[in-house]
């Protein structure tokens, strides 16, 4: 489950100049697995100048909560410069009814400076060692959700899908490879318009366990996608939906509320709000 949760959070999401004003993006997500409600997640991202800060909270509900007591919180910060965010700090705390684990990581210039995992991961003979080179030129899993525009083109230009995101979560190094799939039109509370649907691939580099069935499954997985919605102020894209086929069904993280606030003023509410998958228009936009 830790790997699946990491994939859901990681999959999803680069130059921009200094931002003209402070803006805050608030997104609430519904989590599901195999069509069954799994829980809720809330993510708040603040952009001021070239700086960004992110705060996230997730909690399982219903039967999943009864069985696991699962909940977690995460934070990240860094700067927006060039074709990708540059992480400076990342922290995550996950709890279940049986245990909890925290990860804290500091980065400088795209390179991991320090990592603290409590309790430490147990040594496993099939775990691929993480090399010093694997900790360079990376972003944390939370900052990976931020995708600044690749070129001076419209944010929903298909070229903005095509990127490779080098992610290090404190224990493992992976690439998330995105390629353009199609453009759709969606409507959720707070946003109505086009989204880029990017196909996604998981490429493990190090820190993973080669003999785990889940690792092999994800390496061969072709049923993963990220839906990216434009955020015009800082000129970036942010996930509206993430879909990942797992060994026990399709896991989804889908926005149920989208709110962009600037200078203390919230965006105007939508007159009508429906779920994104109920409002997809037939075919791709021209």
Coordinates of C-alpha atoms in Angstrom, one line a residue:
X1 CA 0.0 0.0 0.0
X2 CA 2.9 2.4 0.7
X3 CA 4.1 2.0 -2.9
X4 CA 0.6 2.5 -4.3
X5 CA 0.0 5.6 -2.3
X6 CA 3.4 6.9 -3.3
X7 CA 2.6 6.3 -6.9
X8 CA -0.7 8.1 -6.6
X9 CA 0.9 11.1 -5.1
X10 CA 4.0 11.1 -7.2
X11 CA 2.3 10.6 -10.6
X12 CA 1.0 13.5 -11.6
X13 CA 3.3 16.8 -12.6
X14 CA 7.6 23.0 -15.5
X15 CA 10.0 27.9 -16.9
X16 CA 8.3 30.6 -15.2
X17 CA 9.4 34.1 -14.3
X18 CA 8.7 35.8 -10.9
X19 CA 5.1 35.8 -10.1
X20 CA 3.2 39.0 -10.3
X21 CA 1.1 38.4 -7.2
X22 CA 0.6 36.0 -4.4
X23 CA -1.8 33.2 -5.2
X24 CA -3.2 30.2 -3.3
X25 CA -4.5 27.1 -5.0
X26 CA -6.7 24.9 -2.9
X27 CA -7.7 21.5 -4.2
X28 CA -9.8 18.8 -2.5
X29 CA -9.6 15.3 -3.8
X30 CA -11.7 12.2 -3.5
X31 CA -9.7 9.0 -3.2
X32 CA -11.0 5.7 -4.5
X33 CA -9.8 2.2 -5.2
X34 CA -11.5 -0.3 -7.5
X35 CA -14.5 2.0 -7.6
X36 CA -14.9 2.1 -3.9
X37 CA -14.5 5.3 -1.8
X38 CA -11.2 5.3 0.0
X39 CA -10.8 8.7 1.6
X40 CA -10.2 12.4 1.1
X41 CA -7.2 14.6 0.5
X42 CA -6.7 18.4 0.7
X43 CA -3.8 20.2 -0.8
X44 CA -3.0 23.9 -0.4
X45 CA -0.3 25.4 -2.6
X46 CA 0.8 29.1 -2.2
X47 CA 2.9 31.0 -4.7
X48 CA 4.6 34.3 -4.0
X49 CA 7.3 35.7 -6.1
X50 CA 9.4 32.7 -7.2
X51 CA 8.6 30.8 -4.0
X52 CA 6.1 28.1 -3.4
X53 CA 4.8 26.3 -0.3
X54 CA 2.6 23.2 -0.1
X55 CA 0.6 21.6 2.7
X56 CA -1.4 18.4 2.3
X57 CA -3.6 16.3 4.5
X58 CA -5.1 12.9 3.6
X59 CA -7.4 10.6 5.6
X60 CA -9.0 7.3 4.8
X61 CA -12.7 7.0 5.5
X62 CA -15.3 4.3 5.9
X63 CA -14.1 0.7 6.0
X64 CA -10.6 1.6 5.0
X65 CA -10.4 3.8 8.1
X66 CA -11.7 1.1 10.3
X67 CA -9.3 -1.5 8.9
X68 CA -6.1 0.6 8.8
X69 CA -6.7 3.9 10.6
X70 CA -4.7 5.5 7.7
X71 CA -4.0 9.2 7.6
X72 CA -1.1 11.4 6.7
X73 CA 0.2 14.9 6.2
X74 CA 2.9 16.3 4.1
X75 CA 4.6 19.6 3.3
X76 CA 7.1 20.9 0.7
X77 CA 8.6 24.2 -0.3
X78 CA 11.0 25.5 -2.9
X79 CA 11.3 27.9 -5.9
X80 CA 10.0 28.0 -9.4
X81 CA 12.8 28.6 -11.9
X82 CA 13.4 27.1 -15.4
X83 CA 11.5 24.0 -16.5
X84 CA 10.9 22.4 -13.1
X85 CA 10.3 23.3 -9.5
X86 CA 13.4 23.3 -7.3
X87 CA 12.7 21.7 -3.9
X88 CA 14.3 22.9 -0.7
X89 CA 12.3 21.1 1.9
X90 CA 10.0 18.0 2.1
X91 CA 8.4 16.3 5.1
X92 CA 5.7 13.5 5.3
X93 CA 4.1 11.7 8.2
X94 CA 2.0 8.6 7.7
X95 CA 0.1 6.8 10.4
X96 CA -1.9 3.6 10.6
X97 CA -3.5 1.8 13.5
X98 CA -0.3 -0.3 13.8
X99 CA 2.6 2.1 13.1
X100 CA 3.7 5.4 11.8
X101 CA 6.7 6.7 9.8
X102 CA 8.1 10.1 9.1
X103 CA 10.4 11.3 6.4
X104 CA 12.2 14.7 6.4
X105 CA 14.4 15.8 3.6
X106 CA 16.4 18.9 2.8
X107 CA 17.6 19.8 -0.7
X108 CA 19.9 22.5 -2.1
X109 CA 20.3 23.3 -5.8
X110 CA 18.3 20.2 -6.8
X111 CA 20.6 17.9 -4.7
X112 CA 19.6 16.1 -1.6
X113 CA 21.5 17.5 1.4
X114 CA 20.0 15.4 4.2
X115 CA 17.4 12.7 4.8
X116 CA 15.9 11.5 8.1
X117 CA 13.5 8.5 8.1
X118 CA 12.0 7.4 11.4
X119 CA 11.9 4.5 11.9
X120 CA 14.5 3.5 9.3
X121 CA 13.6 1.1 6.5
X122 CA 14.5 -2.5 7.2
X123 CA 17.4 -3.8 5.1
X124 CA 16.3 -6.1 2.4
X125 CA 18.6 -8.1 0.1
X126 CA 16.7 -7.2 -3.1
X127 CA 16.6 -3.5 -2.4
X128 CA 18.7 -1.6 -5.1
X129 CA 21.2 0.7 -3.3
X130 CA 20.8 4.4 -3.8
X131 CA 23.9 6.0 -5.3
X132 CA 25.1 9.6 -4.6
X133 CA 24.3 10.4 -8.2
X134 CA 20.7 9.4 -7.7
X135 CA 20.2 12.2 -5.3
X136 CA 21.2 15.0 -7.8
X137 CA 18.8 16.9 -10.0
X138 CA 15.7 15.6 -8.3
X139 CA 12.4 16.9 -6.8
X140 CA 10.4 15.6 -3.9
X141 CA 7.1 13.7 -4.5
X142 CA 5.0 16.7 -3.5
X143 CA 6.8 19.3 -5.5
X144 CA 6.5 16.9 -8.5
X145 CA 2.9 17.9 -8.7
X146 CA 3.8 21.4 -9.8
X147 CA 4.5 21.6 -13.5
X148 CA 5.5 25.0 -14.9
X149 CA 4.9 25.6 -18.6
X150 CA 7.7 24.1 -20.7
X151 CA 7.5 26.8 -23.4
X152 CA 6.0 30.2 -24.1
X153 CA 2.8 28.6 -25.5
X154 CA -0.7 28.2 -24.1
X155 CA -0.7 26.1 -21.0
X156 CA -2.9 23.5 -22.6
X157 CA -0.5 23.0 -25.6
X158 CA 0.2 19.3 -25.8
X159 CA 3.9 19.9 -25.5
X160 CA 3.4 20.6 -21.8
X161 CA 2.6 17.0 -21.2
X162 CA 5.9 15.7 -22.5
X163 CA 8.4 15.6 -19.6
X164 CA 10.3 13.3 -17.4
X165 CA 10.1 14.1 -13.7
X166 CA 13.1 12.8 -11.5
X167 CA 11.7 12.1 -8.1
X168 CA 13.4 11.1 -4.8
X169 CA 11.1 10.4 -1.8
X170 CA 13.9 10.0 0.8
X171 CA 14.3 6.3 0.2
X172 CA 13.8 5.6 -3.5
X173 CA 14.7 7.3 -6.8
X174 CA 12.3 7.0 -9.8
X175 CA 11.4 8.7 -13.0
X176 CA 7.8 9.6 -13.9
X177 CA 7.6 9.8 -17.7
X178 CA 4.7 11.7 -19.0
X179 CA 3.6 11.8 -22.7
X180 CA 0.6 13.6 -24.3
X181 CA -2.5 11.5 -24.6
X182 CA -5.4 13.9 -25.4
X183 CA -7.1 17.1 -24.4
X184 CA -10.5 16.9 -22.7
X185 CA -13.0 19.4 -21.3
X186 CA -14.1 19.0 -17.7
X187 CA -16.1 20.8 -15.1
X188 CA -15.6 20.6 -11.3
X189 CA -16.5 23.1 -8.6
X190 CA -14.2 26.0 -9.2
X191 CA -12.9 25.1 -12.7
X192 CA -14.4 24.6 -16.1
X193 CA -12.3 24.1 -19.2
X194 CA -9.7 22.1 -21.0
X195 CA -7.2 19.7 -19.3
X196 CA -4.3 17.8 -20.7
X197 CA -4.5 14.1 -20.3
X198 CA -0.9 12.8 -20.0
X199 CA -0.1 9.1 -20.1
X200 CA 2.3 8.1 -17.4
X201 CA 5.1 5.5 -16.9
X202 CA 6.9 4.5 -13.7
X203 CA 10.7 3.9 -14.2
X204 CA 12.5 2.8 -11.0
X205 CA 16.1 3.9 -10.6
X206 CA 17.2 2.8 -7.1
X207 CA 15.9 2.2 -3.6
X208 CA 13.1 -0.1 -4.9
X209 CA 12.9 -3.9 -4.2
X210 CA 13.4 -5.8 -7.4
X211 CA 11.6 -9.0 -6.2
X212 CA 8.4 -7.3 -5.1
X213 CA 5.5 -8.2 -7.3
X214 CA 4.1 -4.7 -7.0
X215 CA 7.4 -3.3 -8.4
X216 CA 7.3 -5.5 -11.4
X217 CA 3.7 -4.8 -12.0
X218 CA 4.2 -1.0 -11.9
X219 CA 7.2 -1.2 -14.3
X220 CA 5.0 -2.9 -16.9
X221 CA 1.9 -0.8 -16.1
X222 CA 0.5 1.0 -19.1
X223 CA -2.7 2.1 -17.5
X224 CA -1.7 5.3 -15.7
X225 CA -2.6 8.9 -16.5
X226 CA -2.5 12.4 -15.1
X227 CA -5.1 15.1 -15.9
X228 CA -3.5 18.6 -15.7
X229 CA -5.4 21.8 -15.4
X230 CA -3.9 25.2 -16.1
X231 CA -3.1 27.8 -13.4
X232 CA -2.7 31.0 -15.3
X233 CA -1.0 33.3 -12.7
X234 CA 2.2 31.3 -12.1
X235 CA 1.8 29.7 -15.6
X236 CA 1.9 26.1 -14.4
X237 CA -0.2 23.0 -14.6
X238 CA -1.6 21.1 -11.6
X239 CA -3.2 17.6 -11.3
X240 CA -7.0 17.6 -11.4
X241 CA -7.1 13.8 -11.5
X242 CA -4.6 10.9 -11.2
X243 CA -5.5 7.4 -12.2
X244 CA -3.2 4.4 -11.6
X245 CA -4.1 0.7 -12.2
X246 CA -2.9 -1.3 -9.2
X247 CA -2.8 -5.1 -8.6
X248 CA -6.2 -4.9 -6.9
X249 CA -8.0 -2.3 -9.1
X250 CA -7.8 1.2 -10.4
X251 CA -6.8 3.8 -7.8
X252 CA -7.9 7.4 -8.5
X253 CA -7.3 10.8 -6.9
X254 CA -10.0 13.1 -8.4
X255 CA -10.6 16.8 -7.6
X256 CA -14.0 17.5 -6.1
X257 CA -13.2 21.2 -5.4
X258 CA -10.8 23.7 -7.1
X259 CA -10.2 27.2 -5.7
X260 CA -7.6 29.7 -6.9
X261 CA -7.3 32.8 -4.8
X262 CA -5.2 35.9 -5.6
X263 CA -4.5 38.9 -3.3
X264 CA -7.2 37.6 -0.9
X265 CA -9.9 37.4 -3.6
X266 CA -11.3 34.0 -4.3
X267 CA -12.2 32.9 -7.8
X268 CA -15.8 33.2 -8.8
X269 CA -17.8 30.0 -8.0
X270 CA -19.1 27.9 -10.8
X271 CA -22.9 28.2 -11.5
X272 CA -23.1 24.5 -11.9
X273 CA -20.8 21.8 -10.4
X274 CA -20.5 18.2 -11.5
X275 CA -17.8 15.6 -11.2
X276 CA -15.1 15.7 -13.8
X277 CA -15.8 12.2 -15.2
X278 CA -19.5 13.1 -15.6
X279 CA -18.7 16.2 -17.6
X280 CA -16.1 15.0 -20.1
X281 CA -17.1 16.1 -23.5
X282 CA -17.0 13.5 -26.2
X283 CA -13.7 13.4 -28.1
X284 CA -10.6 15.6 -27.8
X285 CA -10.7 19.4 -28.2
X286 CA -9.4 20.9 -31.4

